Short mmCIF file of C-alpha atoms and ligand atoms in Angstrom, two decimals:
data_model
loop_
_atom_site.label_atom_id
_atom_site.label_comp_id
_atom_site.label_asym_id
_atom_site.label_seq_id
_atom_site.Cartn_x
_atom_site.Cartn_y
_atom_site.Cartn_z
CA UNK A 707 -44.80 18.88 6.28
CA UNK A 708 -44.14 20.95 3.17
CA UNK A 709 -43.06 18.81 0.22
CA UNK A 710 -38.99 20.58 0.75
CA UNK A 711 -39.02 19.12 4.14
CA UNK A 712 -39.60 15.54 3.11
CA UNK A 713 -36.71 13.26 3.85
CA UNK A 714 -34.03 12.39 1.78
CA UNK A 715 -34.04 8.65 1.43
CA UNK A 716 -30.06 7.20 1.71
CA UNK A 717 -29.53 3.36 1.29
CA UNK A 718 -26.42 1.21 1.02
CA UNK A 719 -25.78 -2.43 1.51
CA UNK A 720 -25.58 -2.04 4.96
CA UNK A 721 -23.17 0.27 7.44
CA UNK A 722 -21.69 1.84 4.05
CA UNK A 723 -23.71 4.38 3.37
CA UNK A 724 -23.85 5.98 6.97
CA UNK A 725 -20.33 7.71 6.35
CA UNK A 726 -22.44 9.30 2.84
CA UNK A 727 -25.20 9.98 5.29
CA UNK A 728 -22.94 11.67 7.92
CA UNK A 729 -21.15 13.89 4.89
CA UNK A 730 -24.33 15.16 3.97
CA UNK A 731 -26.24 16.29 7.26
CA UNK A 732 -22.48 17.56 7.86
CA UNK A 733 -22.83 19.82 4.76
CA UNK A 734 -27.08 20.32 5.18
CA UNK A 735 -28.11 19.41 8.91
CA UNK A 736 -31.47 21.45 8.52
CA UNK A 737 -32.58 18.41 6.34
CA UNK A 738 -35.23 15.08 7.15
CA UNK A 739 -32.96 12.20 6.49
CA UNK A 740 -34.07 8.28 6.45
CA UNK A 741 -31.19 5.76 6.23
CA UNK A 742 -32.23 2.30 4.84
CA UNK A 743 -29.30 -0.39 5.40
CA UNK A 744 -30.06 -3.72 3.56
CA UNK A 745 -27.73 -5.34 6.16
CA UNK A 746 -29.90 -8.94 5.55
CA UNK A 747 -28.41 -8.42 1.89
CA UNK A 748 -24.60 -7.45 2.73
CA UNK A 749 -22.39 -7.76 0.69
CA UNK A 750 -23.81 -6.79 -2.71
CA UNK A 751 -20.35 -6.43 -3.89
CA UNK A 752 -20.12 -10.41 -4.60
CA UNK A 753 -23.46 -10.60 -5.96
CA UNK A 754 -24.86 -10.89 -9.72
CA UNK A 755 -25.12 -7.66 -11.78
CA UNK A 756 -29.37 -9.05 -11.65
CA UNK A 757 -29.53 -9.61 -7.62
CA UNK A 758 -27.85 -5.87 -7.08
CA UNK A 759 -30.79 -4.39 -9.56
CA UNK A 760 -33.13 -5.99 -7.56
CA UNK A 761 -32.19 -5.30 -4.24
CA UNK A 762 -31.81 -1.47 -5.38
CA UNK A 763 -34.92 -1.38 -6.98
CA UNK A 764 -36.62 -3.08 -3.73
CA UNK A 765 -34.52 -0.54 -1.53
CA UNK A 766 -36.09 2.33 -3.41
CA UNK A 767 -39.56 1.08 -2.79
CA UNK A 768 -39.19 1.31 0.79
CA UNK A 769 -37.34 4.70 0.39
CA UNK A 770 -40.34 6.26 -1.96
CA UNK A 771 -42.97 4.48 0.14
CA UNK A 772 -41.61 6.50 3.10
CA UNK A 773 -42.52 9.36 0.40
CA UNK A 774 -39.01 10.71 0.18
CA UNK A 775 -37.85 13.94 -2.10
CA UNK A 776 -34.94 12.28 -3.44
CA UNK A 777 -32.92 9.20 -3.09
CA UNK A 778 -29.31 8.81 -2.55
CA UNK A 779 -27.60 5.54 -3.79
CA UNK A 780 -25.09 5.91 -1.24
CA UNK A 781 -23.58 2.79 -2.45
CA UNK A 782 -20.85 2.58 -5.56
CA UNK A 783 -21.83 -0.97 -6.12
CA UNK A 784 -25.79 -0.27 -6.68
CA UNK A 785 -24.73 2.50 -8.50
CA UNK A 786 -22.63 0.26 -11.06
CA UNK A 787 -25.34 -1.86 -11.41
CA UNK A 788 -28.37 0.18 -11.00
CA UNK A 789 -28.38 3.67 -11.16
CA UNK A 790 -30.04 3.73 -15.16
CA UNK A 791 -32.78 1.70 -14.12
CA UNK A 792 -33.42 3.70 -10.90
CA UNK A 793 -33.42 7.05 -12.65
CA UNK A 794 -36.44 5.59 -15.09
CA UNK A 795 -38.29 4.11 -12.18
CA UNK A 796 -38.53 6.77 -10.02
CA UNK A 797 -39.68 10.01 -10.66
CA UNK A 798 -37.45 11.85 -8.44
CA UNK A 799 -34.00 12.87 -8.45
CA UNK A 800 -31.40 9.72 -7.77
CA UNK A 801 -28.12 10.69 -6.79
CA UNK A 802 -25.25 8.38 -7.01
CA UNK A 803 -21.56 7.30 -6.08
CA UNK A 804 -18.84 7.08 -8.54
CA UNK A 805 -15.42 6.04 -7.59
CA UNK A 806 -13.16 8.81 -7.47
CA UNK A 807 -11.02 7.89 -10.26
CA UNK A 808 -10.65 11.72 -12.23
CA UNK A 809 -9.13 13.70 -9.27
CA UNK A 810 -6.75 10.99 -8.09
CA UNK A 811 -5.57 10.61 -11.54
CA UNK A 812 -5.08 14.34 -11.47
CA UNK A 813 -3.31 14.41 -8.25
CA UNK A 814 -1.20 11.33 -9.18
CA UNK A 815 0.73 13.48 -11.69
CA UNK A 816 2.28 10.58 -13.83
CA UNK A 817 1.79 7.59 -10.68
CA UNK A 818 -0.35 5.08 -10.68
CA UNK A 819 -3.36 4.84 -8.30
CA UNK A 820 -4.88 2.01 -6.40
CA UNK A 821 -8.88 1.75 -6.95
CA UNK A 822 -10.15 -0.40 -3.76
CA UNK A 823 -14.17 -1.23 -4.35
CA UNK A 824 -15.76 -4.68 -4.50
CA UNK A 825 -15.69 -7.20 -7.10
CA UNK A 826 -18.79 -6.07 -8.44
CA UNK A 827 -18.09 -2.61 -8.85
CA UNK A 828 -14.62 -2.93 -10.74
CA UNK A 829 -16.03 -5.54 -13.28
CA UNK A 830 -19.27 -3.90 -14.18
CA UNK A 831 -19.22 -2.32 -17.63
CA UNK A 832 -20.34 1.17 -16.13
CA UNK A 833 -16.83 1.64 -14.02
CA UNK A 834 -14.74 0.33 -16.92
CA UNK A 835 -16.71 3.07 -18.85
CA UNK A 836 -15.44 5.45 -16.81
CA UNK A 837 -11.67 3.97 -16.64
CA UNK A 838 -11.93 4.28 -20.68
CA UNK A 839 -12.86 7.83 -20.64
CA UNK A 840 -10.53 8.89 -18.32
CA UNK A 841 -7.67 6.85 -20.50
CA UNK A 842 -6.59 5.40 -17.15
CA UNK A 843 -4.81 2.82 -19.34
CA UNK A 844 -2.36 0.87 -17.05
CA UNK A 845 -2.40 3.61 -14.52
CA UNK A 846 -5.08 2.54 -12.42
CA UNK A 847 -4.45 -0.81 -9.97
CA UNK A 848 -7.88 -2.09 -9.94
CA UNK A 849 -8.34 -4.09 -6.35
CA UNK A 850 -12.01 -5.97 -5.56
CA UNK A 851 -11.48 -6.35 -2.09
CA UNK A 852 -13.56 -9.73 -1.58
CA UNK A 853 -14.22 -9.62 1.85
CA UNK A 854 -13.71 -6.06 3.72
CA UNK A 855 -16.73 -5.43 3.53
CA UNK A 856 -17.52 -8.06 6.23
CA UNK A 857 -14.88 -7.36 8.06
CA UNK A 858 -16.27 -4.14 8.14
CA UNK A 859 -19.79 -4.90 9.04
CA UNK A 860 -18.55 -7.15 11.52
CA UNK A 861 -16.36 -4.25 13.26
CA UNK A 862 -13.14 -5.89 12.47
CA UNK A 863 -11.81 -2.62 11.86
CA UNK A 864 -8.56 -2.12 13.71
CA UNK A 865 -5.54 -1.68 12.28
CA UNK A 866 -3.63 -5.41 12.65
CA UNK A 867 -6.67 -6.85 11.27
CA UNK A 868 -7.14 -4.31 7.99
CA UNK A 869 -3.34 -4.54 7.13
CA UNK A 870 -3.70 -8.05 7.25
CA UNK A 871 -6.04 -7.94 4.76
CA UNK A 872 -4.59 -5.60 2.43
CA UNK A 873 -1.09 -7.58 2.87
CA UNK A 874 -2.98 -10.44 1.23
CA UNK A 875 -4.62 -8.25 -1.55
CA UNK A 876 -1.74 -6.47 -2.66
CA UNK A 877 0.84 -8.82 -2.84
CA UNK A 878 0.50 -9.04 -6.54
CA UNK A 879 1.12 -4.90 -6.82
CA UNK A 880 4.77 -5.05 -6.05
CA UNK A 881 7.89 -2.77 -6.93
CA UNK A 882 5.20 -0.18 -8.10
CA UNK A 883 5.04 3.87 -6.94
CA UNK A 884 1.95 4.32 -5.92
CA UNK A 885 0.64 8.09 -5.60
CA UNK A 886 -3.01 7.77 -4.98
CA UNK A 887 -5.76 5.56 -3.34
CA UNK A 888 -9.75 5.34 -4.25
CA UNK A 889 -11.90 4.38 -1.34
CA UNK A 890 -14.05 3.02 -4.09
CA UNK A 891 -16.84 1.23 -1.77
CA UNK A 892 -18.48 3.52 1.40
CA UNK A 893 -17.89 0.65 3.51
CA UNK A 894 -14.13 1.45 3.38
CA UNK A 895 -14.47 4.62 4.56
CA UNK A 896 -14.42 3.66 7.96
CA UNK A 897 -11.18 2.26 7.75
CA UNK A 898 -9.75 5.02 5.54
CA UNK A 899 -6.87 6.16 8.21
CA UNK A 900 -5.74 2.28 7.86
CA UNK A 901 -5.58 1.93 4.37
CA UNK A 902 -3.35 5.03 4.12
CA UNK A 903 -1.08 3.75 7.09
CA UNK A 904 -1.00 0.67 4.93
CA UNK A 905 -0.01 1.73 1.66
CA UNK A 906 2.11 4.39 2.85
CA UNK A 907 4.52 1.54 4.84
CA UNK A 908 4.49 -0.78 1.93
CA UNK A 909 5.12 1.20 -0.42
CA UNK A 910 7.18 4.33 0.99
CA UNK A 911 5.07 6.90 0.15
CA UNK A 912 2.99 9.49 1.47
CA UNK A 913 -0.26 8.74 -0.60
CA UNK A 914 -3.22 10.71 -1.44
CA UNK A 915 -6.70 9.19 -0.94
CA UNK A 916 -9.73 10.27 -2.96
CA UNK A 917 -13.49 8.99 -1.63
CA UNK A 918 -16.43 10.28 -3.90
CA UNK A 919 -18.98 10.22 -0.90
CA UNK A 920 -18.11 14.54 -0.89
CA UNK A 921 -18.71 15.30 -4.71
CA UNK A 922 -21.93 13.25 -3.87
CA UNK A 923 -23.49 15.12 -1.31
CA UNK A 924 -22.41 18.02 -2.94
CA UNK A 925 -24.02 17.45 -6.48
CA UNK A 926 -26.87 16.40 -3.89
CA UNK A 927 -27.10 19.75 -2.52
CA UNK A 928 -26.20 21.64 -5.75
CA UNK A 929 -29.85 19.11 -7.11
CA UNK A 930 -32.10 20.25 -4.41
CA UNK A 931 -30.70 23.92 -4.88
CA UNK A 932 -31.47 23.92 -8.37
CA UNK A 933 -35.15 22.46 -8.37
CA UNK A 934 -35.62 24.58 -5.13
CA UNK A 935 -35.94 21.61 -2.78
CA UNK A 936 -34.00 22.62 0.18
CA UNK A 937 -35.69 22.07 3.37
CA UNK A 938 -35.97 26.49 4.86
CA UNK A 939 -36.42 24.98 8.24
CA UNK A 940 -33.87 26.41 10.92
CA UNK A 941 -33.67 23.63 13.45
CA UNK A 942 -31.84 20.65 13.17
CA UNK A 943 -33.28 18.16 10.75
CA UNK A 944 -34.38 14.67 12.04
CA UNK A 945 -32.59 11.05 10.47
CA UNK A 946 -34.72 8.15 10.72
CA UNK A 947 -32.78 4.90 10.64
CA UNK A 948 -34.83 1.14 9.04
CA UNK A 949 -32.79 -1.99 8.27
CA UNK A 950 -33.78 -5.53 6.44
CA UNK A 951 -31.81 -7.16 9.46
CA UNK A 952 -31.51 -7.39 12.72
CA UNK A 953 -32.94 -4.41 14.96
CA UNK A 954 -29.57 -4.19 16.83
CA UNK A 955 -28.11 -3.05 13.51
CA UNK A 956 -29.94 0.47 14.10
CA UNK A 957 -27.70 0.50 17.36
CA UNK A 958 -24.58 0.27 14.41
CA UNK A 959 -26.13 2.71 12.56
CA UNK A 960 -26.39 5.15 15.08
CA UNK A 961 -22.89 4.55 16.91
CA UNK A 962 -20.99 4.61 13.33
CA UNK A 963 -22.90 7.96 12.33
CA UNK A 964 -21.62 9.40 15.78
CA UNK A 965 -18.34 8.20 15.54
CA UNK A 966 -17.30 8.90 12.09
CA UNK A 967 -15.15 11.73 11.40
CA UNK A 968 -16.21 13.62 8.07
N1 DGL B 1077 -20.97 0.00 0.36
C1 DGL B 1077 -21.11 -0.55 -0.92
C2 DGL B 1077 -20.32 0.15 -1.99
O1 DGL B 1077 -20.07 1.32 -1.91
C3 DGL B 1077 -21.27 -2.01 -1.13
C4 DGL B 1077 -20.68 -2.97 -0.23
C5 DGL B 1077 -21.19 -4.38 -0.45
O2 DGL B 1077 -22.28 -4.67 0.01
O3 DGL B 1077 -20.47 -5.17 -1.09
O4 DGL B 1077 -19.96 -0.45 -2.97
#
C-alpha cells in the first residue's frame, strides 16, 4: 500500500465518534479508515483531566501501531484534555473537535446559545479558552450533560426518553430566548433531531444547531490536501472497526455508521 493509502485512524470514547467517521468517508469515501471505540472506557466525559490523557494517549498507540497517516480525535472531550500532548507525541497530523461555539454565536444574532458537551469538556481550561476569546460572556448556557452519553451508548435514544433527560437538565435555563444549540459531544449527534424537538417546544423557538464534527473532517481533508496525502485510489475505501469492549460493540459500530444520516 502506498504511504497516501494508509488509514486514517478515528477514535472516540465509544459510539461517538462513528457520526465523525460517517461525515468524513461521506466527504472522502476513496479513503482506508480504522475506527477505534474505547467503549470499556465510556464515558470519558466524567473522568479526571489525567485518566482522559491517558486513555487518548493509549488510543493513539493502537491507532499508530495500526501505522495510520493521521489521527482524528473524533472526540471533543479528548480533545479538551489531550489534543497538546497528542500533537507532541505523534509525529503525524492530529485533527481535533472543538465545540461549535463561533458560528452559533454568529447565527444567534444577539440570543443566547445552549452548549450541550460533558462535564469534562465545559470545565477544562481549553473550552473556557475558547468561550474567552469569543467574548461569549453570559451568552453561552453551558450544559454538562452527566449521563447522555450512556443513554446513548445504551441506545436509549428515542424521543420520550431524551426529552426526559433534557427536562431535568434544563430546568435551571428558564424564561430565556434561546437561538442556538452546540452538539458539543459526538455522542449527541445521534440524538440531534431530539434535542431540537426539545428545545424548540420548551422554549418556542425554531433553533439553530451547530455540531463541529463538519469543520473537522473538512480541516481533515483540507490537511491531507495540503501535505499531499490523499489516498488517488478510485474504488471505495475500506473502514476497519477495533473496540476495548465487547466484540458485539463492532455490531454498534457498524449499524450506527449505516444508520446515521450526515
Ligand atoms: N464523544 C465524546 C465527546 O465528544 C465523549 C463522550 C464521553 O465518553 O463522555 O466528548
Amino acid at each position: 500500500m502506498s504511504d497516501c493509502c494508509k488509514p486514517i485512524g478515528f477514535f472516540d470514547s465509544g459510539v461517538g465518534g462513528i457520526s465523525v467517521l460517517k461525515t468524513a468517508y461521506q466527504l472522502m469515501p476513496c479513503e482506508n479508515y480504522i475506527y477505534y471505540g474505547d467503549s470499556k472506557n465510556a464515558p470519558y466525559g466524567e473522568k479526571t483531566e489525567q485518566e482522559i490523557k491517558e486513555l487518548s494517549l493509549a488510543a493513539g498507540r493502537f491507532l499508530f501501531g495500526k501505522g495510520v497517516k493521521a489521527i482524528v480525535m473524533a472526540c471533543n472531550t479528548a480533545t479538551s484534555a489531550a489534543v497538546l500532548m497528542m500533537r507532541e507525541k505523534y509525529n503525524i497530523p492530529v485533527i481535533s473537535m472543538e465545540p461549535a461555539v463561533k458560528p452559533a454565536l454568529e447565527a444567534a444574532k444577539g440570543g443566547r446559545v445552549i452548549v450541550l458537551a460533558t462535564p469534562a469538556t465545559v470545565t477544562q481550561a481549553r473550552y473556557l479558552g475558547l468561550l474567552e476569546r469569543l467574548g461569549a460572556g453570559n451568552r453561552v448556557i453551558n450544559i454538562g450533560c452527566g449521563g447522555l452519553v450512556e443513554l446513548i451508548e445504551n441506545g436509549q435514544t428515542d424521543e420520550i426518553t431524551v426529552h426526559g433527560y433534557l427536562e431535568r437538565k434544563l430546568t435551571f435555563v428558564k424564561d430565556t430566548q434561546i437561538d442556538s444549540v452546540v452538539i458539543g459531544c459526538t455522542h449527541y449527534s445521534f440524538v440531534e433531531n431530539e434535542i431540537k424537538s426539545y428545545i424548540d417546544k420548551a422554549y418556542h423557538t425554531d433553533c439553530k444547531v451547530f455540531d463541529g464534527r463538519h469543520g473537522t473532517v473538512k480541516h481533515l481533508r483540507d490537511m491531507l490536501d495540503s501535505l499531499d496525502m490523499r489516498c488517488h485510489q478510485t474504488n471505495a475505501g475500506r473502514i476497519e472497526y477495533h473496540t476495548s469492549g465487547q466484540a458485539t460493540d463492532v455490531g454498534t459500530f457498524l449499524k450506527l455508521f449505516d444508520d446515521f444520516d450526515v
